[in-house]
Amino acid sequence: MLHRIGAAIVTAAVLGFGAAHAAPIEAYGRLPNIEDVTISPDGSLLAVSTSLANEDRVVSIHKAADSSVISVLRMGKEKLRWVQWAGTRHLLITTSTTALVRDLAGPKREYWMTTSYDIATKKQSLLLANQAGAMNVVYGPAMVRKVGGDMTAFVQGIYFVENYGRVTLFAVNLDKNRTKMIEARSEDTDDWLVDAAGLPLAQSQYDQSKGVWSLRIKGDRGWALADQATSPMGSYGVSGLGRDGKSVLVALHNADGDTVYREYAQGGGHADLPMERPFDGLIRDPATGALIGGVTLVGDDVRYQFYDPKNDNAWKAVQKAFPGDRVSLASWSDDRRKIVVLVDSATEGPAYALVDLDKKSADWLGSSYSSLGPDDIGEVRPVKYKAADGLEITGYLTLPKGKPAKNLPLIVLPHGGPEGRDAPGFDWWSQGLASRGYAVLQPNFRGSEGFGQDFVRAGFGEWGKKMQTDLSDGVRHLAKEGLIDPKRVCVVGASYGGYAALAGATIDTGVYRCAVSVAGPSDLKRMLVDNQERYATSKNAAMRYWLRFMGADGVRDPDLAAISPAKLAAKADIPVLLIHGKDDTVVPYVQSKLMSEALTKAGKPVQFITLDGEDHWLSRGASRQRMLAETAAFVEKHNPPN
């Protein structure tokens, strides 16, 4: 498919892509060749985020008409987070770094910084760099508006008031390179929204100690309280503008705990959006920011819903251009006639394409993984089974290419979160492991999102318990079906999935032959204490969230030891590989260090690999490649695929 239609927008001469070949394990672990493609508002230019063979990041700007290169911005080893257009003249590029800031209390944090690139002058400037009293960091993407004829980026940054950092709204005039502080509200403000004219419209506030969220909307008489709710697990924030482009949209939980989208009118009053099930993502008018639809994963199908039938018909026309493939909206022009889509082929993997509705054409821009071909991508099957207590669990099984689906060695690969979920389609980690000859199970255990609030609530208090046996119940189901050999199973995971791997070695024993934990928690009391120190209080949303899933009353709850793998190291019955980034700000590096020390003291086989300069998300290509290669080697040693 990809080789027959069109020409790649990124050529080997410009960006150093190699030809496809039999894929080594590193081919799956490397960063995508094309990470993102964003089209300019007028549809004339494309910004392509690329990773080179040496792992340097590049953002290149091309003419949409013929793919010719306008500019190439070399980002080096910076961690590229997102790219957005501000008109056709300015490109906003956001990167992040892990740092311990001098004279700023607290541990290392991940800081986001946005650079504006002026295509006309070819000059770059760091937003908020020269703003007195503020850090040159941002919270989230900019809200781009045209104010007084000038393109303006409204960004949320940190402004210090009496040595306390507050989330503050700034207006950056990109055409004149001027910055102005717009609003610096209370210390509880955590989110802002500006209207289509660039005037402050709404702010979200969250009281960490009380777990109370408040929404304030600015009217003719100033700021007024529009709503308030108890939300112990965290702030609802602000989701953007509503359908009319004037109201304020918020995603919150109703009395039954279900997610609803509520529109608040500037003059008072609110209404909930009618929908069969909550959106997983919102779709906005690229020109006005108004809500025009949403996307939801229903079972294994990605469904787009638009309020205007014209948009709905246009999207259906886009999908028809790629029969049998999973199509996702990546970016579109202001008139929504030129659309960049990510096309996930079951046989050839993900690739980007540009659809022109006026010309009725669809041209390929390039593959996300150019070194992988049809012979390197295994079949992904949806699976469904019953847990021991009768709860239905769904997930995905990736099968090794060229091997009969019978009596296969298995790797269980639980997701992080724990309130995350796995989705259908290409997954570099499971495909990499499957390429070594393993079937790979990705179960959406209880507590996973996307299956209703009752399913999430079923995970409360089930760390190391039913959330864990949901995994081994999947092993037993696949064995009963004859798909896998129950004597040849390992468990591998990252973040909460890393915890589940350690629990498979120490709690739900007798199921696996080896375990690999990437940045997994091991000592839950220590993890909660570190969280307490980070927020300088035990009364915070993160603490309440973890305690609810762990089923504990507080950091002194003795039940935490019973579900902490580091406290149960003597019970480990299989070899364990620990991999952790030194700059992890989510699950501290010390968690794997404690597990390694506990296993060593207990005389259990353990290997510990440190990823220097790496964060929680394996943002660097070299780290991803090493993690995958070390994982594959460890699993092949202790659970040979043949």
mmCIF file with all atom_site columns, C-alpha atoms in Angstrom, residues 161-310:
data_model
loop_
_atom_site.group_PDB
_atom_site.id
_atom_site.type_symbol
_atom_site.label_atom_id
_atom_site.label_alt_id
_atom_site.label_comp_id
_atom_site.label_asym_id
_atom_site.label_entity_id
_atom_site.label_seq_id
_atom_site.pdbx_PDB_ins_code
_atom_site.Cartn_x
_atom_site.Cartn_y
_atom_site.Cartn_z
_atom_site.occupancy
_atom_site.B_iso_or_equiv
_atom_site.pdbx_formal_charge
_atom_site.auth_seq_id
_atom_site.auth_comp_id
_atom_site.auth_asym_id
_atom_site.auth_atom_id
_atom_site.pdbx_PDB_model_num
ATOM 1   C CA . VAL A 1 161 ? 4.065   36.363 44.047 1.00 0.00 ? 161 VAL A CA 1
ATOM 2   C CA . GLU A 1 162 ? 5.764   36.569 47.466 1.00 0.00 ? 162 GLU A CA 1
ATOM 3   C CA . ASN A 1 163 ? 8.030   33.681 46.440 1.00 0.00 ? 163 ASN A CA 1
ATOM 4   C CA . TYR A 1 164 ? 5.066   31.470 45.552 1.00 0.00 ? 164 TYR A CA 1
ATOM 5   C CA . GLY A 1 165 ? 4.625   30.377 41.944 1.00 0.00 ? 165 GLY A CA 1
ATOM 6   C CA . ARG A 1 166 ? 1.153   30.903 40.503 1.00 0.00 ? 166 ARG A CA 1
ATOM 7   C CA . VAL A 1 167 ? -0.259  29.647 37.208 1.00 0.00 ? 167 VAL A CA 1
ATOM 8   C CA . THR A 1 168 ? -0.558  32.920 35.308 1.00 0.00 ? 168 THR A CA 1
ATOM 9   C CA . LEU A 1 169 ? -1.969  33.885 31.925 1.00 0.00 ? 169 LEU A CA 1
ATOM 10  C CA . PHE A 1 170 ? 0.348   35.709 29.510 1.00 0.00 ? 170 PHE A CA 1
ATOM 11  C CA . ALA A 1 171 ? -0.283  37.172 26.046 1.00 0.00 ? 171 ALA A CA 1
ATOM 12  C CA . VAL A 1 172 ? 2.647   36.952 23.639 1.00 0.00 ? 172 VAL A CA 1
ATOM 13  C CA . ASN A 1 173 ? 2.335   39.105 20.529 1.00 0.00 ? 173 ASN A CA 1
ATOM 14  C CA . LEU A 1 174 ? 4.231   36.929 18.053 1.00 0.00 ? 174 LEU A CA 1
ATOM 15  C CA . ASP A 1 175 ? 4.340   39.535 15.290 1.00 0.00 ? 175 ASP A CA 1
ATOM 16  C CA . LYS A 1 176 ? 5.910   42.196 17.531 1.00 0.00 ? 176 LYS A CA 1
ATOM 17  C CA . ASN A 1 177 ? 7.644   39.868 20.009 1.00 0.00 ? 177 ASN A CA 1
ATOM 18  C CA . ARG A 1 178 ? 6.011   41.482 23.046 1.00 0.00 ? 178 ARG A CA 1
ATOM 19  C CA . THR A 1 179 ? 4.774   39.770 26.209 1.00 0.00 ? 179 THR A CA 1
ATOM 20  C CA . LYS A 1 180 ? 2.116   40.998 28.611 1.00 0.00 ? 180 LYS A CA 1
ATOM 21  C CA . MET A 1 181 ? 0.858   39.447 31.836 1.00 0.00 ? 181 MET A CA 1
ATOM 22  C CA . ILE A 1 182 ? -2.934  39.237 31.636 1.00 0.00 ? 182 ILE A CA 1
ATOM 23  C CA . GLU A 1 183 ? -4.109  37.598 34.856 1.00 0.00 ? 183 GLU A CA 1
ATOM 24  C CA . ALA A 1 184 ? -2.431  36.338 38.040 1.00 0.00 ? 184 ALA A CA 1
ATOM 25  C CA . ARG A 1 185 ? -5.244  35.017 40.188 1.00 0.00 ? 185 ARG A CA 1
ATOM 26  C CA . SER A 1 186 ? -5.165  33.015 43.426 1.00 0.00 ? 186 SER A CA 1
ATOM 27  C CA . GLU A 1 187 ? -2.620  30.343 44.234 1.00 0.00 ? 187 GLU A CA 1
ATOM 28  C CA . ASP A 1 188 ? -5.291  27.692 43.538 1.00 0.00 ? 188 ASP A CA 1
ATOM 29  C CA . THR A 1 189 ? -5.766  28.654 39.864 1.00 0.00 ? 189 THR A CA 1
ATOM 30  C CA . ASP A 1 190 ? -4.646  25.766 37.637 1.00 0.00 ? 190 ASP A CA 1
ATOM 31  C CA . ASP A 1 191 ? -6.145  26.476 34.206 1.00 0.00 ? 191 ASP A CA 1
ATOM 32  C CA . TRP A 1 192 ? -7.223  29.390 32.008 1.00 0.00 ? 192 TRP A CA 1
ATOM 33  C CA . LEU A 1 193 ? -9.379  29.965 28.938 1.00 0.00 ? 193 LEU A CA 1
ATOM 34  C CA . VAL A 1 194 ? -9.556  32.989 26.637 1.00 0.00 ? 194 VAL A CA 1
ATOM 35  C CA . ASP A 1 195 ? -12.397 33.719 24.237 1.00 0.00 ? 195 ASP A CA 1
ATOM 36  C CA . ALA A 1 196 ? -12.186 34.104 20.468 1.00 0.00 ? 196 ALA A CA 1
ATOM 37  C CA . ALA A 1 197 ? -11.210 37.779 20.852 1.00 0.00 ? 197 ALA A CA 1
ATOM 38  C CA . GLY A 1 198 ? -8.363  36.971 23.241 1.00 0.00 ? 198 GLY A CA 1
ATOM 39  C CA . LEU A 1 199 ? -10.088 38.162 26.425 1.00 0.00 ? 199 LEU A CA 1
ATOM 40  C CA . PRO A 1 200 ? -9.890  36.078 29.629 1.00 0.00 ? 200 PRO A CA 1
ATOM 41  C CA . LEU A 1 201 ? -13.087 34.058 29.853 1.00 0.00 ? 201 LEU A CA 1
ATOM 42  C CA . ALA A 1 202 ? -12.701 31.350 32.489 1.00 0.00 ? 202 ALA A CA 1
ATOM 43  C CA . GLN A 1 203 ? -10.362 29.989 35.102 1.00 0.00 ? 203 GLN A CA 1
ATOM 44  C CA . SER A 1 204 ? -10.303 26.717 36.990 1.00 0.00 ? 204 SER A CA 1
ATOM 45  C CA . GLN A 1 205 ? -9.262  26.638 40.640 1.00 0.00 ? 205 GLN A CA 1
ATOM 46  C CA . TYR A 1 206 ? -8.484  23.622 42.800 1.00 0.00 ? 206 TYR A CA 1
ATOM 47  C CA . ASP A 1 207 ? -8.050  23.423 46.546 1.00 0.00 ? 207 ASP A CA 1
ATOM 48  C CA . GLN A 1 208 ? -5.637  20.500 47.032 1.00 0.00 ? 208 GLN A CA 1
ATOM 49  C CA . SER A 1 209 ? -6.265  20.035 50.730 1.00 0.00 ? 209 SER A CA 1
ATOM 50  C CA . LYS A 1 210 ? -10.072 20.090 50.485 1.00 0.00 ? 210 LYS A CA 1
ATOM 51  C CA . GLY A 1 211 ? -10.345 18.431 47.065 1.00 0.00 ? 211 GLY A CA 1
ATOM 52  C CA . VAL A 1 212 ? -12.744 21.119 45.839 1.00 0.00 ? 212 VAL A CA 1
ATOM 53  C CA . TRP A 1 213 ? -12.835 22.388 42.235 1.00 0.00 ? 213 TRP A CA 1
ATOM 54  C CA . SER A 1 214 ? -14.233 25.789 41.277 1.00 0.00 ? 214 SER A CA 1
ATOM 55  C CA . LEU A 1 215 ? -15.022 27.393 37.929 1.00 0.00 ? 215 LEU A CA 1
ATOM 56  C CA . ARG A 1 216 ? -14.991 31.167 37.578 1.00 0.00 ? 216 ARG A CA 1
ATOM 57  C CA . ILE A 1 217 ? -16.239 32.993 34.491 1.00 0.00 ? 217 ILE A CA 1
ATOM 58  C CA . LYS A 1 218 ? -15.549 36.628 33.692 1.00 0.00 ? 218 LYS A CA 1
ATOM 59  C CA . GLY A 1 219 ? -18.518 38.787 32.808 1.00 0.00 ? 219 GLY A CA 1
ATOM 60  C CA . ASP A 1 220 ? -19.330 42.478 32.656 1.00 0.00 ? 220 ASP A CA 1
ATOM 61  C CA . ARG A 1 221 ? -18.961 42.745 36.447 1.00 0.00 ? 221 ARG A CA 1
ATOM 62  C CA . GLY A 1 222 ? -15.724 40.785 36.701 1.00 0.00 ? 222 GLY A CA 1
ATOM 63  C CA . TRP A 1 223 ? -15.067 37.246 37.861 1.00 0.00 ? 223 TRP A CA 1
ATOM 64  C CA . ALA A 1 224 ? -18.004 35.258 39.217 1.00 0.00 ? 224 ALA A CA 1
ATOM 65  C CA . LEU A 1 225 ? -18.266 31.737 40.595 1.00 0.00 ? 225 LEU A CA 1
ATOM 66  C CA . ALA A 1 226 ? -20.051 29.599 37.990 1.00 0.00 ? 226 ALA A CA 1
ATOM 67  C CA . ASP A 1 227 ? -19.799 26.170 39.634 1.00 0.00 ? 227 ASP A CA 1
ATOM 68  C CA . GLN A 1 228 ? -18.112 24.283 42.431 1.00 0.00 ? 228 GLN A CA 1
ATOM 69  C CA . ALA A 1 229 ? -17.792 20.566 43.107 1.00 0.00 ? 229 ALA A CA 1
ATOM 70  C CA . THR A 1 230 ? -16.009 18.105 45.350 1.00 0.00 ? 230 THR A CA 1
ATOM 71  C CA . SER A 1 231 ? -13.416 16.288 43.236 1.00 0.00 ? 231 SER A CA 1
ATOM 72  C CA . PRO A 1 232 ? -10.992 14.448 45.509 1.00 0.00 ? 232 PRO A CA 1
ATOM 73  C CA . MET A 1 233 ? -9.067  12.819 42.644 1.00 0.00 ? 233 MET A CA 1
ATOM 74  C CA . GLY A 1 234 ? -8.065  16.119 41.030 1.00 0.00 ? 234 GLY A CA 1
ATOM 75  C CA . SER A 1 235 ? -9.148  19.273 39.244 1.00 0.00 ? 235 SER A CA 1
ATOM 76  C CA . TYR A 1 236 ? -11.593 19.195 36.346 1.00 0.00 ? 236 TYR A CA 1
ATOM 77  C CA . GLY A 1 237 ? -9.768  22.085 34.707 1.00 0.00 ? 237 GLY A CA 1
ATOM 78  C CA . VAL A 1 238 ? -11.264 23.713 31.613 1.00 0.00 ? 238 VAL A CA 1
ATOM 79  C CA . SER A 1 239 ? -11.798 21.747 28.380 1.00 0.00 ? 239 SER A CA 1
ATOM 80  C CA . GLY A 1 240 ? -12.076 24.766 26.055 1.00 0.00 ? 240 GLY A CA 1
ATOM 81  C CA . LEU A 1 241 ? -14.875 26.594 24.281 1.00 0.00 ? 241 LEU A CA 1
ATOM 82  C CA . GLY A 1 242 ? -18.306 25.040 23.827 1.00 0.00 ? 242 GLY A CA 1
ATOM 83  C CA . ARG A 1 243 ? -20.246 24.447 20.642 1.00 0.00 ? 243 ARG A CA 1
ATOM 84  C CA . ASP A 1 244 ? -21.209 28.104 20.205 1.00 0.00 ? 244 ASP A CA 1
ATOM 85  C CA . GLY A 1 245 ? -17.608 29.274 20.573 1.00 0.00 ? 245 GLY A CA 1
ATOM 86  C CA . LYS A 1 246 ? -18.630 31.445 23.538 1.00 0.00 ? 246 LYS A CA 1
ATOM 87  C CA . SER A 1 247 ? -19.550 29.075 26.347 1.00 0.00 ? 247 SER A CA 1
ATOM 88  C CA . VAL A 1 248 ? -17.050 27.291 28.612 1.00 0.00 ? 248 VAL A CA 1
ATOM 89  C CA . LEU A 1 249 ? -16.759 23.513 28.328 1.00 0.00 ? 249 LEU A CA 1
ATOM 90  C CA . VAL A 1 250 ? -15.770 21.324 31.282 1.00 0.00 ? 250 VAL A CA 1
ATOM 91  C CA . ALA A 1 251 ? -15.526 17.532 31.551 1.00 0.00 ? 251 ALA A CA 1
ATOM 92  C CA . LEU A 1 252 ? -16.633 16.494 35.029 1.00 0.00 ? 252 LEU A CA 1
ATOM 93  C CA . HIS A 1 253 ? -18.272 13.640 36.909 1.00 0.00 ? 253 HIS A CA 1
ATOM 94  C CA . ASN A 1 254 ? -21.978 13.625 37.718 1.00 0.00 ? 254 ASN A CA 1
ATOM 95  C CA . ALA A 1 255 ? -23.571 12.202 40.878 1.00 0.00 ? 255 ALA A CA 1
ATOM 96  C CA . ASP A 1 256 ? -23.249 8.667  39.467 1.00 0.00 ? 256 ASP A CA 1
ATOM 97  C CA . GLY A 1 257 ? -19.548 9.128  38.797 1.00 0.00 ? 257 GLY A CA 1
ATOM 98  C CA . ASP A 1 258 ? -19.988 9.159  35.011 1.00 0.00 ? 258 ASP A CA 1
ATOM 99  C CA . THR A 1 259 ? -18.177 11.681 32.809 1.00 0.00 ? 259 THR A CA 1
ATOM 100 C CA . VAL A 1 260 ? -20.323 14.461 31.369 1.00 0.00 ? 260 VAL A CA 1
ATOM 101 C CA . TYR A 1 261 ? -19.395 17.472 29.247 1.00 0.00 ? 261 TYR A CA 1
ATOM 102 C CA . ARG A 1 262 ? -21.039 20.628 30.539 1.00 0.00 ? 262 ARG A CA 1
ATOM 103 C CA . GLU A 1 263 ? -21.312 23.975 28.749 1.00 0.00 ? 263 GLU A CA 1
ATOM 104 C CA . TYR A 1 264 ? -21.424 27.081 30.950 1.00 0.00 ? 264 TYR A CA 1
ATOM 105 C CA . ALA A 1 265 ? -22.893 30.255 29.456 1.00 0.00 ? 265 ALA A CA 1
ATOM 106 C CA . GLN A 1 266 ? -21.056 33.499 30.139 1.00 0.00 ? 266 GLN A CA 1
ATOM 107 C CA . GLY A 1 267 ? -24.240 35.088 31.463 1.00 0.00 ? 267 GLY A CA 1
ATOM 108 C CA . GLY A 1 268 ? -25.065 32.165 33.749 1.00 0.00 ? 268 GLY A CA 1
ATOM 109 C CA . GLY A 1 269 ? -26.642 28.742 33.443 1.00 0.00 ? 269 GLY A CA 1
ATOM 110 C CA . HIS A 1 270 ? -25.305 25.491 32.036 1.00 0.00 ? 270 HIS A CA 1
ATOM 111 C CA . ALA A 1 271 ? -26.338 22.445 29.997 1.00 0.00 ? 271 ALA A CA 1
ATOM 112 C CA . ASP A 1 272 ? -24.866 18.981 29.489 1.00 0.00 ? 272 ASP A CA 1
ATOM 113 C CA . LEU A 1 273 ? -23.947 17.768 26.014 1.00 0.00 ? 273 LEU A CA 1
ATOM 114 C CA . PRO A 1 274 ? -26.181 14.966 24.762 1.00 0.00 ? 274 PRO A CA 1
ATOM 115 C CA . MET A 1 275 ? -24.090 11.870 24.021 1.00 0.00 ? 275 MET A CA 1
ATOM 116 C CA . GLU A 1 276 ? -24.420 8.104  24.149 1.00 0.00 ? 276 GLU A CA 1
ATOM 117 C CA . ARG A 1 277 ? -21.006 7.744  25.762 1.00 0.00 ? 277 ARG A CA 1
ATOM 118 C CA . PRO A 1 278 ? -18.299 10.214 26.805 1.00 0.00 ? 278 PRO A CA 1
ATOM 119 C CA . PHE A 1 279 ? -15.789 11.355 24.229 1.00 0.00 ? 279 PHE A CA 1
ATOM 120 C CA . ASP A 1 280 ? -12.218 10.132 24.548 1.00 0.00 ? 280 ASP A CA 1
ATOM 121 C CA . GLY A 1 281 ? -11.055 13.206 22.637 1.00 0.00 ? 281 GLY A CA 1
ATOM 122 C CA . LEU A 1 282 ? -12.568 16.516 21.544 1.00 0.00 ? 282 LEU A CA 1
ATOM 123 C CA . ILE A 1 283 ? -12.601 17.903 18.000 1.00 0.00 ? 283 ILE A CA 1
ATOM 124 C CA . ARG A 1 284 ? -12.471 21.660 17.572 1.00 0.00 ? 284 ARG A CA 1
ATOM 125 C CA . ASP A 1 285 ? -12.937 24.106 14.760 1.00 0.00 ? 285 ASP A CA 1
ATOM 126 C CA . PRO A 1 286 ? -9.307  24.951 13.915 1.00 0.00 ? 286 PRO A CA 1
ATOM 127 C CA . ALA A 1 287 ? -10.273 28.552 13.120 1.00 0.00 ? 287 ALA A CA 1
ATOM 128 C CA . THR A 1 288 ? -12.467 29.449 16.125 1.00 0.00 ? 288 THR A CA 1
ATOM 129 C CA . GLY A 1 289 ? -11.708 26.813 18.750 1.00 0.00 ? 289 GLY A CA 1
ATOM 130 C CA . ALA A 1 290 ? -15.416 25.971 19.061 1.00 0.00 ? 290 ALA A CA 1
ATOM 131 C CA . LEU A 1 291 ? -16.331 22.360 19.822 1.00 0.00 ? 291 LEU A CA 1
ATOM 132 C CA . ILE A 1 292 ? -17.561 20.611 16.672 1.00 0.00 ? 292 ILE A CA 1
ATOM 133 C CA . GLY A 1 293 ? -17.373 16.931 17.637 1.00 0.00 ? 293 GLY A CA 1
ATOM 134 C CA . GLY A 1 294 ? -15.562 14.181 19.450 1.00 0.00 ? 294 GLY A CA 1
ATOM 135 C CA . VAL A 1 295 ? -13.870 10.828 19.038 1.00 0.00 ? 295 VAL A CA 1
ATOM 136 C CA . THR A 1 296 ? -14.578 7.680  21.047 1.00 0.00 ? 296 THR A CA 1
ATOM 137 C CA . LEU A 1 297 ? -13.091 4.205  21.090 1.00 0.00 ? 297 LEU A CA 1
ATOM 138 C CA . VAL A 1 298 ? -16.063 1.832  21.168 1.00 0.00 ? 298 VAL A CA 1
ATOM 139 C CA . GLY A 1 299 ? -14.832 -1.701 21.527 1.00 0.00 ? 299 GLY A CA 1
ATOM 140 C CA . ASP A 1 300 ? -12.167 -1.915 18.841 1.00 0.00 ? 300 ASP A CA 1
ATOM 141 C CA . ASP A 1 301 ? -13.647 0.819  16.619 1.00 0.00 ? 301 ASP A CA 1
ATOM 142 C CA . VAL A 1 302 ? -12.585 4.464  16.626 1.00 0.00 ? 302 VAL A CA 1
ATOM 143 C CA . ARG A 1 303 ? -15.757 6.493  16.075 1.00 0.00 ? 303 ARG A CA 1
ATOM 144 C CA . TYR A 1 304 ? -15.878 10.167 15.100 1.00 0.00 ? 304 TYR A CA 1
ATOM 145 C CA . GLN A 1 305 ? -19.005 12.170 15.848 1.00 0.00 ? 305 GLN A CA 1
ATOM 146 C CA . PHE A 1 306 ? -19.653 15.647 14.431 1.00 0.00 ? 306 PHE A CA 1
ATOM 147 C CA . TYR A 1 307 ? -22.541 17.964 15.259 1.00 0.00 ? 307 TYR A CA 1
ATOM 148 C CA . ASP A 1 308 ? -22.716 19.291 11.694 1.00 0.00 ? 308 ASP A CA 1
ATOM 149 C CA . PRO A 1 309 ? -23.722 16.637 9.119  1.00 0.00 ? 309 PRO A CA 1
ATOM 150 C CA . LYS A 1 310 ? -21.408 18.291 6.576  1.00 0.00 ? 310 LYS A CA 1
#
